[in-house]
Amino acid sequence: MEKAIQGSQVEGYYQNQRPEMLPFIPAGAKCVLEVGCGEGGFSQLVKSQLSAETWGVEIDERAAKAASKKLDRVLCQSFNSGIELPHHYFDCIIFNDVLEHLVDPFAALDFSRQLLNSKGVVVCSIPNIRYFHILVELLFEAEWRYRNDGILDRTHLRFFTERSIKRTFDELGYHIERIEGLHPSPSWKYRLVNTLLLGRIADMGYTQFAVVARPRN
């Protein structure tokens, strides 16, 4: 379950802090694990805001070394059942823009259940392939152009919509407590079409969805 990120990836990829995801971290979280933590910028924010014990998993050696200076513990290896992490220990496991890079994101979420304590949650940000601008390009330009970042990042292995996100978590035994769109489209054309369709394509207005999910007992 390795992230498909290469050394030639856009500069700063591992430095992205994602402060907009902070409100989704439970206020009472005292022990947090971030999978694909990069250089540790986001978990450092969590640590400063919540005084939480912060762990990270990162396969890129350079990024992991930088993260180890900010977090309590960082493991430089793939996130799978062979990794040495305490079971039933974490209040929150974070996947910020990670699941779409994994060969088997379903196994990663399933394994996470073993690591969460009885009140623990998974927090994710997941790109939305049904984003309005992506579909316009596909339908009217007959184009599916991979890029260095964004929804069609050339390193993405999996693609999700709001509906498929909900189905995935349900099938893996999670209850979604919160799901919200991030980075709404600035397009007036999208807003007009969505209004005319009585909000039926509301999910197409966001580049990503933030998810908070708890394993069902």
Tab-separated table of C-alpha atoms in Angstrom:
chain	number	residue	atom	x	y	z
A	1	MET	CA	0.000	0.000	0.000
A	2	GLU	CA	2.541	2.554	-1.074
A	3	LYS	CA	1.803	6.040	-2.275
A	4	ALA	CA	2.798	6.319	-5.921
A	5	ILE	CA	4.898	9.454	-5.457
A	6	GLN	CA	8.195	9.749	-7.251
A	7	GLY	CA	11.197	11.912	-6.511
A	8	SER	CA	10.431	14.047	-9.540
A	9	GLN	CA	7.054	15.072	-8.107
A	10	VAL	CA	6.250	18.780	-7.861
A	11	GLU	CA	8.406	20.624	-5.325
A	12	GLY	CA	6.562	21.148	-2.069
A	13	TYR	CA	4.302	18.086	-2.389
A	14	TYR	CA	5.435	16.788	0.990
A	15	GLN	CA	5.225	20.231	2.603
A	16	ASN	CA	1.473	20.752	2.174
A	17	GLN	CA	-0.012	21.611	5.577
A	18	ARG	CA	-3.754	21.389	4.771
A	19	PRO	CA	-4.953	23.700	7.601
A	20	GLU	CA	-8.528	23.449	6.273
A	21	MET	CA	-8.591	19.875	7.592
A	22	LEU	CA	-7.936	20.876	11.206
A	23	PRO	CA	-11.646	21.384	12.064
A	24	PHE	CA	-12.283	17.729	11.221
A	25	ILE	CA	-9.862	16.409	13.840
A	26	PRO	CA	-11.735	15.550	17.073
A	27	ALA	CA	-11.072	18.191	19.723
A	28	GLY	CA	-10.376	15.530	22.334
A	29	ALA	CA	-7.872	13.547	20.275
A	30	LYS	CA	-4.757	12.829	22.338
A	31	CYS	CA	-2.972	10.351	20.087
A	32	VAL	CA	-3.010	10.847	16.329
A	33	LEU	CA	-1.508	8.887	13.443
A	34	GLU	CA	-1.082	10.476	10.010
A	35	VAL	CA	-0.560	8.082	7.099
A	36	GLY	CA	1.454	9.703	4.325
A	37	CYS	CA	2.499	12.513	6.660
A	38	GLY	CA	5.036	14.019	4.248
A	39	GLU	CA	7.323	16.375	6.143
A	40	GLY	CA	4.893	16.486	9.053
A	41	GLY	CA	3.386	19.917	8.530
A	42	PHE	CA	-0.224	18.952	9.194
A	43	SER	CA	0.481	16.752	12.208
A	44	GLN	CA	2.633	19.538	13.596
A	45	LEU	CA	-0.437	21.792	13.419
A	46	VAL	CA	-2.477	19.116	15.196
A	47	LYS	CA	0.214	18.787	17.849
A	48	SER	CA	0.291	22.540	18.499
A	49	GLN	CA	-3.503	22.899	18.530
A	50	LEU	CA	-4.426	19.837	20.598
A	51	SER	CA	-1.194	19.017	22.453
A	52	ALA	CA	-1.626	15.547	20.990
A	53	GLU	CA	0.908	12.752	20.705
A	54	THR	CA	1.599	12.585	16.975
A	55	TRP	CA	2.779	9.611	14.914
A	56	GLY	CA	3.476	9.536	11.202
A	57	VAL	CA	3.986	6.977	8.451
A	58	GLU	CA	5.852	8.099	5.328
A	59	ILE	CA	7.640	6.029	2.673
A	60	ASP	CA	9.756	8.877	1.284
A	61	GLU	CA	12.993	8.865	3.296
A	62	ARG	CA	13.750	12.565	2.925
A	63	ALA	CA	10.251	13.601	3.943
A	64	ALA	CA	10.182	11.100	6.826
A	65	LYS	CA	13.478	12.488	8.153
A	66	ALA	CA	12.039	16.017	8.124
A	67	ALA	CA	8.840	14.819	9.810
A	68	SER	CA	10.785	13.043	12.560
A	69	LYS	CA	11.986	16.433	13.778
A	70	LYS	CA	8.403	17.601	14.283
A	71	LEU	CA	6.443	14.549	15.391
A	72	ASP	CA	6.790	12.173	18.324
A	73	ARG	CA	7.448	9.135	16.131
A	74	VAL	CA	7.756	8.566	12.388
A	75	LEU	CA	7.974	5.207	10.602
A	76	CYS	CA	9.530	5.217	7.139
A	77	GLN	CA	7.743	2.264	5.564
A	78	SER	CA	4.551	1.193	3.824
A	79	PHE	CA	1.292	1.273	5.742
A	80	ASN	CA	0.122	-2.336	5.926
A	81	SER	CA	-0.521	-5.115	8.423
A	82	GLY	CA	3.230	-5.777	8.745
A	83	ILE	CA	4.013	-2.360	10.179
A	84	GLU	CA	4.774	-2.164	13.912
A	85	LEU	CA	2.028	0.096	15.245
A	86	PRO	CA	0.115	-0.372	18.519
A	87	HIS	CA	-3.368	-1.793	18.123
A	88	HIS	CA	-6.433	-0.105	19.662
A	89	TYR	CA	-4.274	2.930	20.488
A	90	PHE	CA	-5.108	5.908	18.280
A	91	ASP	CA	-7.901	8.429	18.690
A	92	CYS	CA	-7.592	9.510	15.082
A	93	ILE	CA	-5.942	8.198	11.908
A	94	ILE	CA	-5.500	10.756	9.129
A	95	PHE	CA	-5.353	10.196	5.376
A	96	ASN	CA	-4.941	13.622	3.762
A	97	ASP	CA	-4.829	13.116	-0.012
A	98	VAL	CA	-3.447	9.607	0.438
A	99	LEU	CA	-6.091	6.976	-0.331
A	100	GLU	CA	-6.157	7.839	-4.034
A	101	HIS	CA	-2.417	7.092	-4.247
A	102	LEU	CA	-2.670	3.599	-2.773
A	103	VAL	CA	-2.814	0.376	-4.717
A	104	ASP	CA	-5.305	-0.935	-2.154
A	105	PRO	CA	-6.924	1.896	-0.159
A	106	PHE	CA	-9.603	-0.522	1.028
A	107	ALA	CA	-7.024	-2.667	2.823
A	108	ALA	CA	-5.557	0.483	4.407
A	109	LEU	CA	-8.928	1.511	5.805
A	110	ASP	CA	-9.661	-2.024	6.948
A	111	PHE	CA	-6.298	-2.257	8.735
A	112	SER	CA	-6.948	1.118	10.389
A	113	ARG	CA	-9.836	-0.423	12.321
A	114	GLN	CA	-7.300	-2.527	14.262
A	115	LEU	CA	-5.302	0.550	15.267
A	116	LEU	CA	-8.156	2.761	16.469
A	117	ASN	CA	-9.301	2.698	20.068
A	118	SER	CA	-12.972	2.260	20.946
A	119	LYS	CA	-13.746	5.945	20.309
A	120	GLY	CA	-11.336	6.442	17.410
A	121	VAL	CA	-12.133	7.873	13.985
A	122	VAL	CA	-10.580	8.041	10.538
A	123	VAL	CA	-10.260	11.493	8.964
A	124	CYS	CA	-9.675	11.745	5.209
A	125	SER	CA	-9.553	14.245	2.396
A	126	ILE	CA	-10.368	12.595	-0.934
A	127	PRO	CA	-10.409	14.164	-4.424
A	128	ASN	CA	-13.741	14.224	-6.244
A	129	ILE	CA	-13.529	12.879	-9.797
A	130	ARG	CA	-17.105	14.149	-10.422
A	131	TYR	CA	-15.915	17.741	-10.100
A	132	PHE	CA	-17.702	19.987	-12.615
A	133	HIS	CA	-14.599	21.166	-14.460
A	134	ILE	CA	-13.253	17.628	-14.876
A	135	LEU	CA	-16.513	16.435	-16.421
A	136	VAL	CA	-16.783	19.467	-18.718
A	137	GLU	CA	-13.315	18.704	-20.052
A	138	LEU	CA	-14.219	15.055	-20.515
A	139	LEU	CA	-17.624	15.608	-22.147
A	140	PHE	CA	-16.978	18.636	-24.323
A	141	GLU	CA	-13.267	18.336	-25.058
A	142	ALA	CA	-13.041	14.522	-25.044
A	143	GLU	CA	-9.999	14.952	-22.813
A	144	TRP	CA	-8.663	13.148	-19.755
A	145	ARG	CA	-5.403	14.989	-19.146
A	146	TYR	CA	-3.210	13.934	-16.249
A	147	ARG	CA	-1.358	16.692	-14.433
A	148	ASN	CA	1.363	17.110	-11.822
A	149	ASP	CA	-1.185	17.757	-9.068
A	150	GLY	CA	-4.895	18.129	-8.449
A	151	ILE	CA	-7.719	15.687	-9.118
A	152	LEU	CA	-6.019	14.186	-12.167
A	153	ASP	CA	-2.606	13.999	-10.556
A	154	ARG	CA	-0.657	11.541	-12.682
A	155	THR	CA	0.217	9.512	-9.558
A	156	HIS	CA	-3.411	8.825	-8.611
A	157	LEU	CA	-4.311	5.155	-8.795
A	158	ARG	CA	-7.896	5.350	-7.525
A	159	PHE	CA	-10.762	7.755	-8.170
A	160	PHE	CA	-13.775	8.528	-5.990
A	161	THR	CA	-17.099	10.348	-6.048
A	162	GLU	CA	-19.149	11.353	-3.023
A	163	ARG	CA	-21.393	8.339	-3.534
A	164	SER	CA	-18.517	5.873	-3.945
A	165	ILE	CA	-16.847	7.299	-0.824
A	166	LYS	CA	-20.006	6.616	1.178
A	167	ARG	CA	-20.332	3.115	-0.255
A	168	THR	CA	-16.674	2.280	0.377
A	169	PHE	CA	-16.797	3.242	4.034
A	170	ASP	CA	-20.104	1.452	4.545
A	171	GLU	CA	-18.822	-1.765	2.965
A	172	LEU	CA	-15.722	-1.634	5.169
A	173	GLY	CA	-17.796	-1.359	8.335
A	174	TYR	CA	-17.555	2.372	8.996
A	175	HIS	CA	-20.250	4.882	9.871
A	176	ILE	CA	-19.631	8.277	8.294
A	177	GLU	CA	-20.238	10.923	10.927
A	178	ARG	CA	-19.399	13.873	8.716
A	179	ILE	CA	-18.751	14.443	5.014
A	180	GLU	CA	-18.275	17.910	3.564
A	181	GLY	CA	-17.167	19.317	0.247
A	182	LEU	CA	-13.964	21.344	0.124
A	183	HIS	CA	-12.825	24.109	-2.251
A	184	PRO	CA	-16.129	24.976	-3.991
A	185	SER	CA	-16.123	25.799	-7.684
A	186	PRO	CA	-15.988	29.539	-8.489
A	187	SER	CA	-17.828	28.951	-11.773
A	188	TRP	CA	-21.084	30.878	-12.212
A	189	LYS	CA	-22.000	28.446	-14.980
A	190	TYR	CA	-21.871	25.538	-12.549
A	191	ARG	CA	-23.933	27.424	-9.965
A	192	LEU	CA	-26.549	28.307	-12.598
A	193	VAL	CA	-26.832	24.714	-13.845
A	194	ASN	CA	-27.026	23.374	-10.280
A	195	THR	CA	-29.776	25.885	-9.457
A	196	LEU	CA	-31.763	24.936	-12.567
A	197	LEU	CA	-31.416	21.274	-11.592
A	198	LEU	CA	-32.644	22.020	-8.066
A	199	GLY	CA	-29.309	21.140	-6.471
A	200	ARG	CA	-29.106	17.669	-7.989
A	201	ILE	CA	-25.451	18.108	-8.950
A	202	ALA	CA	-24.356	19.801	-5.716
A	203	ASP	CA	-21.588	17.219	-5.264
A	204	MET	CA	-20.009	18.331	-8.556
A	205	GLY	CA	-19.117	21.700	-7.068
A	206	TYR	CA	-16.236	20.506	-4.873
A	207	THR	CA	-12.715	19.394	-5.700
A	208	GLN	CA	-12.537	17.206	-2.591
A	209	PHE	CA	-14.544	15.728	0.225
A	210	ALA	CA	-13.507	15.691	3.866
A	211	VAL	CA	-14.670	12.592	5.728
A	212	VAL	CA	-14.879	11.671	9.404
A	213	ALA	CA	-15.789	8.002	9.882
A	214	ARG	CA	-16.019	5.697	12.883
A	215	PRO	CA	-15.905	1.881	12.792
A	216	ARG	CA	-19.239	0.267	13.557
A	217	ASN	CA	-19.145	-2.070	16.517
